[in-house]
Coordinates of C-alpha atoms in Angstrom, one line a residue:
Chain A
X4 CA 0.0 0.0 0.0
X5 CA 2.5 2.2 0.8
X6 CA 4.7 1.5 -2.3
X7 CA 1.6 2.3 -4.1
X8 CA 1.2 5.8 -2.4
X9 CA 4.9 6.6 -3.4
X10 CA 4.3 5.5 -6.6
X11 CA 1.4 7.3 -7.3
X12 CA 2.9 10.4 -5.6
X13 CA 5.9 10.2 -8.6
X14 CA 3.1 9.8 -11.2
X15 CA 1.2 13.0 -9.8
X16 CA 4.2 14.9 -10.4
X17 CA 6.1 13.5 -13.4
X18 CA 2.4 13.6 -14.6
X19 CA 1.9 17.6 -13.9
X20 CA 5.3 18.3 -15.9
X21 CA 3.8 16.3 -19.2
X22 CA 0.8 18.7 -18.7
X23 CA 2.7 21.6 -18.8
X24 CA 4.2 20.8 -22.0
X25 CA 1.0 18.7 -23.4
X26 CA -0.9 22.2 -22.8
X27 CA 1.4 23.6 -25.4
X28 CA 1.2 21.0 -28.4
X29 CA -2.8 20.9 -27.2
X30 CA -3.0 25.4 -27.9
X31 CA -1.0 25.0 -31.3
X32 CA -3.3 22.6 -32.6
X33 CA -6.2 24.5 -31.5
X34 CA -5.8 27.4 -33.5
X35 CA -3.7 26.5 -36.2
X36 CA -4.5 22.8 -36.2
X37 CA -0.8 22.4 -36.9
X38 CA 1.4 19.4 -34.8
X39 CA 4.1 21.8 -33.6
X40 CA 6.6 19.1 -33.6
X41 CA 9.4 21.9 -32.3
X42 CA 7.7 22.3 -28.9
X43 CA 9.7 19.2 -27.4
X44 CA 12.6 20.9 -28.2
X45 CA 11.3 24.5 -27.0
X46 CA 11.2 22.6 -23.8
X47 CA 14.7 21.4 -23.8
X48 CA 15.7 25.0 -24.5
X49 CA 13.8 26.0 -21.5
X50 CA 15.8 23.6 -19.4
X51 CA 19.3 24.9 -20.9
X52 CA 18.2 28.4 -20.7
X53 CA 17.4 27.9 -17.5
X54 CA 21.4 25.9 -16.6
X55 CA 23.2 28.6 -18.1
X56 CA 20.9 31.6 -16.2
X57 CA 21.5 29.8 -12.7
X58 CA 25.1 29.5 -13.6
X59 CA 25.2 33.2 -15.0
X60 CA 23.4 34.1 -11.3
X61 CA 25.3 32.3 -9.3
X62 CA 22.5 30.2 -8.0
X63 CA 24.3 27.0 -8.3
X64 CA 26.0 28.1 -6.1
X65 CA 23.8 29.4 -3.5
X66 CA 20.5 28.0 -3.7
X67 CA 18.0 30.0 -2.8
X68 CA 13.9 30.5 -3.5
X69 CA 14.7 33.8 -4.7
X70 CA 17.2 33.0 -7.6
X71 CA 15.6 30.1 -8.5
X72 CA 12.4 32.4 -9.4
X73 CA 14.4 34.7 -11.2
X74 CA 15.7 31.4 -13.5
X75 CA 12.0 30.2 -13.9
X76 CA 10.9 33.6 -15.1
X77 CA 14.4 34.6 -17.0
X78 CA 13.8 31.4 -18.7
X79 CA 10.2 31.6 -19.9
X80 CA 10.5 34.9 -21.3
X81 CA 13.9 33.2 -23.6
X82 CA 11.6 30.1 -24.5
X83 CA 8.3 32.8 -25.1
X84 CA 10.4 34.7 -27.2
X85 CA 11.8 31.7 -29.4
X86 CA 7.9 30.3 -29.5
X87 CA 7.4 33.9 -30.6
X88 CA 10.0 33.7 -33.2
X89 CA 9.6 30.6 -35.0
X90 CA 5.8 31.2 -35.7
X91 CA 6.4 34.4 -37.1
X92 CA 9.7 33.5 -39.3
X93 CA 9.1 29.7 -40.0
X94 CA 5.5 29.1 -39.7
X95 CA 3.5 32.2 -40.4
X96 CA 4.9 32.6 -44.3
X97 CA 3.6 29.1 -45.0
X98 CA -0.2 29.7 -43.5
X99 CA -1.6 29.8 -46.1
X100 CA -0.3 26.5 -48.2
X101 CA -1.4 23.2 -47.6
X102 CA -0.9 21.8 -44.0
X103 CA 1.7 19.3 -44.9
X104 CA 4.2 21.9 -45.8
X105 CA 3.8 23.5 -42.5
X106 CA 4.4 19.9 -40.7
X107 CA 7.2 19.2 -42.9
X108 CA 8.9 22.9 -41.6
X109 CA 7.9 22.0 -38.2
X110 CA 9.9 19.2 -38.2
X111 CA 12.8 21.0 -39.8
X112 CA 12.4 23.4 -36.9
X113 CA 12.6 20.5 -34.4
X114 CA 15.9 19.4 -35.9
X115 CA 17.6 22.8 -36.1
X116 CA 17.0 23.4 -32.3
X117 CA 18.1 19.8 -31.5
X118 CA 21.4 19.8 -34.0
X119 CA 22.0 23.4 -32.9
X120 CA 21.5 22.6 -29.1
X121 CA 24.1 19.3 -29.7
X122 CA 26.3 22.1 -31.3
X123 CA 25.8 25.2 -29.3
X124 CA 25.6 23.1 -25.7
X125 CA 27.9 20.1 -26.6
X126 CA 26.1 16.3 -26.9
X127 CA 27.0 15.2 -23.5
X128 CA 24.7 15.4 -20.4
X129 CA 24.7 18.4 -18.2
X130 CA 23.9 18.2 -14.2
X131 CA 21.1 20.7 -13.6
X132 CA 22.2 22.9 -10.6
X133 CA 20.5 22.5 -7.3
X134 CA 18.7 25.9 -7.0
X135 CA 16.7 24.7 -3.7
X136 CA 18.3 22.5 -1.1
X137 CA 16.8 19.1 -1.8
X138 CA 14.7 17.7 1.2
X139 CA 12.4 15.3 2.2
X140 CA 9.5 17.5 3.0
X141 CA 7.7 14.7 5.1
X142 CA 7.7 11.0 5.8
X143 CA 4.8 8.7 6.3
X144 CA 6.2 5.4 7.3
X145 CA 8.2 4.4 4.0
X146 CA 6.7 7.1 1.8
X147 CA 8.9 10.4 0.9
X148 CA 7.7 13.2 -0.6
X149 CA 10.6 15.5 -1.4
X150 CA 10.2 19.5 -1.5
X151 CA 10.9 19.0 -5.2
X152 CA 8.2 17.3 -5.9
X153 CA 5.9 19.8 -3.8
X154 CA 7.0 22.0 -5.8
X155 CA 7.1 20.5 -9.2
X156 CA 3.1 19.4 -8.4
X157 CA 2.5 23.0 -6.9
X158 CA 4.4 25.3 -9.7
X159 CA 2.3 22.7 -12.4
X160 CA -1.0 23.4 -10.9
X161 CA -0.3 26.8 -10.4
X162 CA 0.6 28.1 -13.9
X163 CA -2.2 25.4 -15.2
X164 CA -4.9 27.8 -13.5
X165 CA -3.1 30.7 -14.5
X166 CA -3.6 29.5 -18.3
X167 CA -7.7 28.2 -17.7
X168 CA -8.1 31.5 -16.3
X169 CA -6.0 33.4 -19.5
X170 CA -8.5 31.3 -21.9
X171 CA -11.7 31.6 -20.0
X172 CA -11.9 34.0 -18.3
X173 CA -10.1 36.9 -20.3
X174 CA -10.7 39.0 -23.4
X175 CA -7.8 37.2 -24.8
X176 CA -8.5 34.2 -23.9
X177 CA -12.1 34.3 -25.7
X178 CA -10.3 35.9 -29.0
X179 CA -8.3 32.2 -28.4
X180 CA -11.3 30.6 -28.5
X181 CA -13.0 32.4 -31.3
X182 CA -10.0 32.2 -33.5
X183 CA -9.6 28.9 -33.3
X184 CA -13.0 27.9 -34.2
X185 CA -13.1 30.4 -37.0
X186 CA -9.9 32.7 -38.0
X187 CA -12.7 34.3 -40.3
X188 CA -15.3 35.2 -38.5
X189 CA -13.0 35.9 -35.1
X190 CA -11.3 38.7 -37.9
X191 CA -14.5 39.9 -38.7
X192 CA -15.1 40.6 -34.6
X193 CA -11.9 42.9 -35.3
X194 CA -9.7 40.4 -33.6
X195 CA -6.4 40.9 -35.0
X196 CA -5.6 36.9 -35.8
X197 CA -2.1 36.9 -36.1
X198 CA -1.4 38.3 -32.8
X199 CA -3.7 35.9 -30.8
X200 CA -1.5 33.1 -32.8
X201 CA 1.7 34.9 -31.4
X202 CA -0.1 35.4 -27.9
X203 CA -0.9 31.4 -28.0
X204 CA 2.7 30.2 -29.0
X205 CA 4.5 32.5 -26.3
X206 CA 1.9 31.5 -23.4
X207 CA 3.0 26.9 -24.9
X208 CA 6.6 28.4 -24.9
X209 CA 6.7 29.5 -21.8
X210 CA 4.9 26.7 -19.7
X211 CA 7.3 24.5 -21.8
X212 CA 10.2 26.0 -20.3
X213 CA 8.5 25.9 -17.3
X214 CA 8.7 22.1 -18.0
X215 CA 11.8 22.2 -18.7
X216 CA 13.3 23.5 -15.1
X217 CA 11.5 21.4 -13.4
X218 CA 12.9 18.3 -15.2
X219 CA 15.9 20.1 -15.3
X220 CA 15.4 19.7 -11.2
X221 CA 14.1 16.6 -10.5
X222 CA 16.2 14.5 -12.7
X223 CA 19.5 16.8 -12.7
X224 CA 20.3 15.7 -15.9
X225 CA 19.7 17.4 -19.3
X226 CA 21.0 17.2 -22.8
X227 CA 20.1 18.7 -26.6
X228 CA 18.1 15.6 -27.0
X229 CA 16.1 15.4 -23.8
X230 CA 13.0 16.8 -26.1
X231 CA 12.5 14.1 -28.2
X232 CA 10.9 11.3 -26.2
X233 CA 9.5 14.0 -23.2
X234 CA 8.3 16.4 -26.0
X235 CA 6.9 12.8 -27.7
X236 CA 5.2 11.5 -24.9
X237 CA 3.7 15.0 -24.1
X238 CA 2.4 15.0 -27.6
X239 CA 0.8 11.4 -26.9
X240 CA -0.6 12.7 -23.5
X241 CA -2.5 15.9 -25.5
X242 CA -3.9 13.0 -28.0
X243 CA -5.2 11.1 -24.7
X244 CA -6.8 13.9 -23.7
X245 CA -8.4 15.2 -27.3
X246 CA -6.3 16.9 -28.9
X247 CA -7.4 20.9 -28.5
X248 CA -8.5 20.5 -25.4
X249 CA -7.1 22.1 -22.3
X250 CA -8.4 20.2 -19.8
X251 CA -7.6 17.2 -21.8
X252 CA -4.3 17.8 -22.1
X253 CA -3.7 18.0 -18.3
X254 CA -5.8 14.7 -18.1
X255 CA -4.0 12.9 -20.4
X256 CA -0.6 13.6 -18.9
X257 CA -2.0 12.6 -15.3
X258 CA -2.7 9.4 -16.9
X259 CA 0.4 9.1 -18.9
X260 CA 2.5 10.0 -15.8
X261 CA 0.4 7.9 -13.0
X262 CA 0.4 4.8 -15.8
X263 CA 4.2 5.1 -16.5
X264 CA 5.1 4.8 -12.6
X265 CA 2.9 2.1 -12.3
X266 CA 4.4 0.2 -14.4
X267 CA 8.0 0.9 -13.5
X268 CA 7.1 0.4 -10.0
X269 CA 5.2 -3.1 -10.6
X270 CA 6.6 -4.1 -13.4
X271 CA 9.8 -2.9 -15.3
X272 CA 11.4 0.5 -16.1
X273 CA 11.9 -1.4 -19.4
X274 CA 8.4 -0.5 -20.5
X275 CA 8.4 3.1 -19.1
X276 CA 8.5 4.7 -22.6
X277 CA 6.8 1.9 -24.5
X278 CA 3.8 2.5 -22.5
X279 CA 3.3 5.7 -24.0
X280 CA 3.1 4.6 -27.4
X281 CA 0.6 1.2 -26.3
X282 CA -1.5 3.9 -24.7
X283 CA -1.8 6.0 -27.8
X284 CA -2.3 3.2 -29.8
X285 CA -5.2 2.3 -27.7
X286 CA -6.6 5.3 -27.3
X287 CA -6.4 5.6 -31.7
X288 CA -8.4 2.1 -31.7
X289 CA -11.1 2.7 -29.0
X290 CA -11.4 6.7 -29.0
X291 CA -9.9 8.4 -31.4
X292 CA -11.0 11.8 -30.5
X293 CA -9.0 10.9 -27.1
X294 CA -10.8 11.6 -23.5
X295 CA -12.3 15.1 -24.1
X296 CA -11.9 15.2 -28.2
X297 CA -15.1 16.6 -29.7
X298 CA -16.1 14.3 -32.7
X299 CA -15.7 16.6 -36.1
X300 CA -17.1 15.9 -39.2
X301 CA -14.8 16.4 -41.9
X302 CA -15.9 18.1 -45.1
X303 CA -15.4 16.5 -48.5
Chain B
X19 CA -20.6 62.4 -50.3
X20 CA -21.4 58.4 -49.6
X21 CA -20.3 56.6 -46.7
X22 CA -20.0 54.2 -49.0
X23 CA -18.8 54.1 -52.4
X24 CA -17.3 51.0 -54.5
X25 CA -15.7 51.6 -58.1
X26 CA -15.2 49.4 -61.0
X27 CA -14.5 46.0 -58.7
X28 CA -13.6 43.0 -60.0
X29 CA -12.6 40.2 -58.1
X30 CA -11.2 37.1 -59.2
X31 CA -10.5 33.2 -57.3
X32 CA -7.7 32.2 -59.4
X33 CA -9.1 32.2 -63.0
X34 CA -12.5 32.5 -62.0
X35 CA -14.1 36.1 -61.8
X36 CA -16.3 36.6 -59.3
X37 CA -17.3 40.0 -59.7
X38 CA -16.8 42.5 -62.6
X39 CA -16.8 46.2 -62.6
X40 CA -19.0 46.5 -59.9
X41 CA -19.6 50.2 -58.7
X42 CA -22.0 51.1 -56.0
X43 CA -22.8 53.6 -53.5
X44 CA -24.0 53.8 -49.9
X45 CA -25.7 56.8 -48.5
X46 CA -25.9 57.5 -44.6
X47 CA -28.7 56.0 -42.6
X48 CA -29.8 54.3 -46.0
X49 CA -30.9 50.4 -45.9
X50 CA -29.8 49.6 -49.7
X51 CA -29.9 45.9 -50.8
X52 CA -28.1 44.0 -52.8
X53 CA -30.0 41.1 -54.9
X54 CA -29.2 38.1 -56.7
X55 CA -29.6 35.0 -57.5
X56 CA -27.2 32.3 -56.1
X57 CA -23.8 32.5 -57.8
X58 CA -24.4 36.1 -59.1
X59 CA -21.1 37.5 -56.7
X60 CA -23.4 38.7 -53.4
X61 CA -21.4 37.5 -50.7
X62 CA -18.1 37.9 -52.9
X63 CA -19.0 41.4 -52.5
X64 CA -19.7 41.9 -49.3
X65 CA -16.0 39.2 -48.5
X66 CA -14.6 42.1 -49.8
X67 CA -16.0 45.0 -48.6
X68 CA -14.9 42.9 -44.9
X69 CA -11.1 42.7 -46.2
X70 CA -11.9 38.6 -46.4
X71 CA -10.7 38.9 -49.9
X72 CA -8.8 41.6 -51.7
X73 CA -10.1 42.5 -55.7
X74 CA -7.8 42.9 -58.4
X75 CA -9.4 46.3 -60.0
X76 CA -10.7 48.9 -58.4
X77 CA -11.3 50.9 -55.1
X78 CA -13.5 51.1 -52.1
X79 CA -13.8 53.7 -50.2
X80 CA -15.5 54.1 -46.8
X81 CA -16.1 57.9 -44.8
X82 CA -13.3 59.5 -46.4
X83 CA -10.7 56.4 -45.9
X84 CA -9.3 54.1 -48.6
X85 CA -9.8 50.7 -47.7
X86 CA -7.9 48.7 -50.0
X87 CA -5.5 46.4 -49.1
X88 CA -6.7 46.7 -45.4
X89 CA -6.8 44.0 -42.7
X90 CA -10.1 42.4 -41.8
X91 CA -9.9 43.3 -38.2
X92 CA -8.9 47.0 -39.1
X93 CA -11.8 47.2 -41.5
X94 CA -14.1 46.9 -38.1
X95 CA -12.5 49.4 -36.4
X96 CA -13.1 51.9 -39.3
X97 CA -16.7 50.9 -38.6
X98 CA -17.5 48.6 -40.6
X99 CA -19.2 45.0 -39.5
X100 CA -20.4 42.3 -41.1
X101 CA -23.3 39.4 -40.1
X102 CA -21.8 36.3 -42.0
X103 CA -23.7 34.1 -44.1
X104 CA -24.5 30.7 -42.5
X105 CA -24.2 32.1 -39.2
X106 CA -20.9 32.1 -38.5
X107 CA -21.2 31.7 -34.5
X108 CA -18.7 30.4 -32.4
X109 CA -21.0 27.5 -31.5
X110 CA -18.4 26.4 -28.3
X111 CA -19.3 30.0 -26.5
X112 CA -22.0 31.2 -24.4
X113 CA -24.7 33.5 -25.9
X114 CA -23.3 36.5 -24.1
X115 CA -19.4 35.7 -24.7
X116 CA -20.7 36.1 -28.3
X117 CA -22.0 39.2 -28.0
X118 CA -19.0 40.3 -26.2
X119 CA -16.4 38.9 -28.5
X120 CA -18.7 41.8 -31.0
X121 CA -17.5 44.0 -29.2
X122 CA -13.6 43.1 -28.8
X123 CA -12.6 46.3 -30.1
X124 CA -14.3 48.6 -27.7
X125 CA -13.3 48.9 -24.0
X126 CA -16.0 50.9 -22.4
X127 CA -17.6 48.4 -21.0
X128 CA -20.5 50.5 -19.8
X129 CA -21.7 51.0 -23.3
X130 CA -20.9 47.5 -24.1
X131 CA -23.5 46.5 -21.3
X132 CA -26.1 49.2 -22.6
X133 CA -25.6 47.8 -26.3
X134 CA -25.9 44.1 -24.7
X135 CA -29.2 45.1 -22.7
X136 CA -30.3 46.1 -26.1
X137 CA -29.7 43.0 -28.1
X138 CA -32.1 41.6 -25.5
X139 CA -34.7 44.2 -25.8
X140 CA -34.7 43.7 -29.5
X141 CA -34.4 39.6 -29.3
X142 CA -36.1 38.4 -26.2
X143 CA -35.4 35.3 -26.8
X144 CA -31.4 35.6 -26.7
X145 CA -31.6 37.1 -23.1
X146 CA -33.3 33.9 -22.1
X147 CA -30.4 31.9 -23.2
X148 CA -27.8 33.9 -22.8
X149 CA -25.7 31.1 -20.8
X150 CA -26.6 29.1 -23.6
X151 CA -23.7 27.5 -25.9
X152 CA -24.9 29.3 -28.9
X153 CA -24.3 26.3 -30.9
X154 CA -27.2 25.1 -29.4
X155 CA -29.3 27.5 -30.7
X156 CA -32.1 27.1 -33.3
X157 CA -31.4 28.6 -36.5
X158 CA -34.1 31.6 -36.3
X159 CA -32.1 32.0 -33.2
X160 CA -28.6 31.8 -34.3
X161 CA -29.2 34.4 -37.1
X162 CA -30.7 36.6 -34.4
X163 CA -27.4 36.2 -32.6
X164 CA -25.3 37.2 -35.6
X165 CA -26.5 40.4 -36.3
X166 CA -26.7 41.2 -32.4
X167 CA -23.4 40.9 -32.3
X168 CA -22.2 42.4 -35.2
X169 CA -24.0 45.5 -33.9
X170 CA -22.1 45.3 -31.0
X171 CA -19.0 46.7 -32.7
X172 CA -21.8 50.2 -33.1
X173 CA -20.8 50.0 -36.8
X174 CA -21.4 53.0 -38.9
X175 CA -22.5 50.2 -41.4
X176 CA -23.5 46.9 -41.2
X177 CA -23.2 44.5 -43.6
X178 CA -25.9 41.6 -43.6
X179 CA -25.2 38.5 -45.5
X180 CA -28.7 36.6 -46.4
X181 CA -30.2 37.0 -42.7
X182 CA -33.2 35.1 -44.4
X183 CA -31.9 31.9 -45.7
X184 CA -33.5 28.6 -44.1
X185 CA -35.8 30.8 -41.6
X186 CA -39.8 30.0 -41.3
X187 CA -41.5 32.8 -42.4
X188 CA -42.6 33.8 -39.0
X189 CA -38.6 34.4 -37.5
X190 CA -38.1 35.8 -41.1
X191 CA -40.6 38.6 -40.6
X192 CA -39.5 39.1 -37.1
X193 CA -35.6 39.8 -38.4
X194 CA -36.5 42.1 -41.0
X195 CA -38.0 44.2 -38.8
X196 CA -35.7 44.3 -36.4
X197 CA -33.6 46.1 -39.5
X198 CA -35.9 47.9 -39.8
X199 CA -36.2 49.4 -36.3
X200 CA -31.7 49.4 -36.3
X201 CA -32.0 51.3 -39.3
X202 CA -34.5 53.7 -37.4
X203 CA -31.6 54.0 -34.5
X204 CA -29.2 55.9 -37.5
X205 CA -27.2 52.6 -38.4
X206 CA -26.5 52.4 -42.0
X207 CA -27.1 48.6 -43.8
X208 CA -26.0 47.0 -46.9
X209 CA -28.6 43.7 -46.9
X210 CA -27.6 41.1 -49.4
X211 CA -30.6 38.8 -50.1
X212 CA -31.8 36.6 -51.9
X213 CA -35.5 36.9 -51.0
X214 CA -35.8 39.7 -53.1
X215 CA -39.3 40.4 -52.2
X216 CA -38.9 40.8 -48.2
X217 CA -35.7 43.1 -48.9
X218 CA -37.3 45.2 -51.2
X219 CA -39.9 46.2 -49.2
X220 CA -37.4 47.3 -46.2
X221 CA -35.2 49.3 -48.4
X222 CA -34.3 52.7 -50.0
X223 CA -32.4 51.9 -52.8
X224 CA -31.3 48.3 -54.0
X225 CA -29.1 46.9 -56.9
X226 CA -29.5 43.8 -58.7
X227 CA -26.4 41.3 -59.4
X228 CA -26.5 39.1 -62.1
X229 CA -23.7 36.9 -63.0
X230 CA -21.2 39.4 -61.3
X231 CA -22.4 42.2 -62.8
X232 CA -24.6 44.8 -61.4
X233 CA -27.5 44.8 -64.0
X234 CA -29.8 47.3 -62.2
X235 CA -30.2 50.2 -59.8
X236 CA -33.1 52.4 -58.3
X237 CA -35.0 53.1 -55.4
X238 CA -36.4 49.5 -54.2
X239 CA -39.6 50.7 -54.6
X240 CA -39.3 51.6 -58.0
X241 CA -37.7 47.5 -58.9
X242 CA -40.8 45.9 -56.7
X243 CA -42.9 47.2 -60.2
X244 CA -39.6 46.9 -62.5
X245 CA -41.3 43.8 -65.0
X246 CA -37.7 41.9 -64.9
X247 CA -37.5 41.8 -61.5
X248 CA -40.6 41.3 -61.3
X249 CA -40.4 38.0 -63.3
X250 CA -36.5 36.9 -62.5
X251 CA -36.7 38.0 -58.6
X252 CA -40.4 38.0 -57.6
X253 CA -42.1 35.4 -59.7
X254 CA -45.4 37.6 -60.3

């Protein structure tokens, strides 16, 4: 019982850190209905942003609540301003032609960042600095919860309100919605379209780097590549969810992160990252649309 | 001088023209109509007058401004707004989010509530579902929606898209005088229709499209005895 507890415990919080990047893949789609295949790797820049800030700072160093802030911030604003970027330069020029091409540059995108992070940062694995002294927050009997993972689950949650509340609940947020039901008729409401999109990739880009630090802190170790299968699995945990949907997005990464501890915990760490793929596959045979996917009827 | 005033148009999809050498004119506080069979270039028109698409020849020009080569969205802050065909809705948001994304370019939200409050007085129905998902609306109800909320931008014209198509007769007459009574309030309307009869009889002045072209112009009252119209548009 009480491995159980620990093990759900990991899930909760390797799960929140999928949901922060699912959220992103979940937006893009939304409005552009494009598979921004680049927002793995905007998370592994949010991670090495965030390295070379606390070593710029001085917060390896010194750990403190403060500096380790000023990283999380530092390093969204880098990662919103490179979500920023790449929609204006590679994707908005290609809007308008068919959807394949703008997969196709996606991609591209995704292999510059990684090639150019394998260049820029070196191949080999980095330690994350320790910005916050690591400590068991409490102990019940066997089962350990860290102040990491308080944190992790807490910052998750946190900026996962902040965003339900952006889309909801604010003018922006409703120009989200409207635009990606209709970039027509949400122009016609005098929204200006092309800065929502912008608006929508910087909020993604940011809650990916937020992703990124807190990998970045709970496993220490990051590299150019880290991206691929967390950005991957993210991806999968969106799909879960229904792809578009917010709320989906955060329950499909729950579920991907509970179910991968699970099975590392009861059966073998061998499986951790084929389970993503089994439970995509599933999901593809019995509900395509994923948990909260609306059904859409396609028009010939 | 027109608020309005289109000259020599032509608009083209790829090979295909759409419209040709369309040149009309749009008065203050008029209601003028545009009618047309389907395919004659109605709702090309009025995608262009919006900034949806931009022509090839010719100019439009709106209280004073050029708006050629302008932005959809800037189009509605020089005070233009337009009631899509087919009820372009955003069927996922309430009733009232609607109505408030009509008004995304203003901020004084006291007006915006006055301008809400009178959406409702002029479609009862609306206020009763206002927490409604719109897309659950019926289709009377849905068209009422979409010209409430393109009012909500206070446009110095509006631009109405077929407002009758697929309504009963009953919700039909209901809309058209609800035109009627915004037209009353000093707003200035471009109606495209194909139920020539019904728009006719609401406006000043109307022009008739044919094939792209406009093939006739004069007061509305003047084309409800016109013997063409009469036999092409009214079927007496």
């Amino acid at each position: 019982m009480e491995e159980f507890f620990q093990h759900l415990i990991n899930g909760i919080s390797i799960g929140s850190i999928y949901g922060l990047v699912a959220i992103g893949y979940t937006m893009v789609y939304g409005i552009l209905n494009l598979i921004n295949f680049a927002h793995g790797d905007i998370f592994m820049i949010g991670a090495f942003s965030g390295y070379f800030i606390a070593r710029g700072l001085g917060a390896d160093q010194a750990p403190s609540l403060f500096l380790a802030l000023v990283v999380l911030i530092l390093s969204m604003v880098v990662c919103g301003a490179l979500g920023f970027t790449i929609e204006r330069f590679a994707y908005r020029p290609l809007r308008a032609m068919p959807r394949l091409n703008l997969l196709i540059t996606a991609i591209g995108v995704s292999l510059f960042l990684e090639n150019g992070g394998q260049l820029f940062f070196g191949a080999d694995p980095k330690f994350f600095p320790e910005l916050i002294e690591r400590q068991i927050y409490f102990q019940i009997g066997d089962i350990a919860i860290s102040n990491y993972q308080v944190i992790v689950v807490g910052l998750s949650m946190t900026l996962m309100f902040l965003l339900q509340y952006i889309v909801f609940h604010t003018k922006t947020g409703k120009a989200m919605q409207a635009v990606s039901f209709s970039h027509e008729t949400a122009s016609l409401m005098g929204i200006d379209t092309n800065r929502i999109i912008s608006f929508t990739f910087i909020l993604g880009s940011m809650l990916a780097a937020a992703g990124g630090i807190l990998v970045g802190l709970s496993y220490p170790r990051i590299d150019p590549l880290m991206g691929l299968l967390f950005g991957l699995k993210a991806f999968v945990a969106a799909v879960i969810g229904g792809i578009g949907s917010i709320p989906g997005a955060i329950a499909g990464a729950m579920l991907m992160g509970l179910s991968e501890e699970m099975v590392v915990g009861y059966f073998s760490s061998t499986y951790r990252d084929a389970l993503a793929f089994f439970l995509l596959i599933l999901v593809l045979l019995i509900k395509p649309t994923g948990i909260f996917g609306k059904k859409t009827a396609e028009k010939v | 001088m027109s608020l309005l005033s289109v000259e020599n148009l032509t608009v083209a999809y790829g090979a295909i023209t759409a419209l040709r050498n369309v040149s009309l004119v749009v008065d203050t506080k008029e209601i003028v109509t545009l009618i047309g069979a389907n395919g004659a270039g109605k709702t090309t028109l009025l995608r262009t007058l919006s900034g949806l698409l931009q022509p090839s020849i010719g100019t439009i020009h709106f209280n004073g401004e050029n708006l050629s080569g302008k932005s959809p969205h800037l189009i509605v802050r020089s005070g233009i707004s337009c009631a899509p065909e087919g009820r372009g809705i955003f069927p996922n948001l309430s009733v009232e989010d609607n109505l408030e994304l009509g008004a995304f370019i203003r901020k004084d939200s006291k007006g915006i509530q006055k301008d809400k409050d009178f959406a409702f007085t002029l479609f009862p129905i609306l206020k009763e579902r206002r927490r409604q998902w719109a897309g659950t609306l019926s289709g009377g109800e849905q068209q009422m929606l979409t010209i409430s909320r393109a009012l909500m931008a206070r446009p110095k014209l509006l631009l109405l898209d077929e407002p009758s198509l697929g309504l009963a007769p009953q919700v039909m007459k209901q809309i058209f005088s609800v035109i009627q009574s915004i037209n009353a309030e000093g707003t200035t309307i471009l109606l495209v229709e194909q139920n020539a009869n019904m728009a006719l009889h609401i406006a000043h002045r109307a022009y008739v499209l044919e094939t792209g072209r406009i093939v006739l112009t004069d007061k509305a009252q003047a084309l409800l005895n016109h013997p063409d119209v009469k036999k092409a548009y009214l079927g007496t």
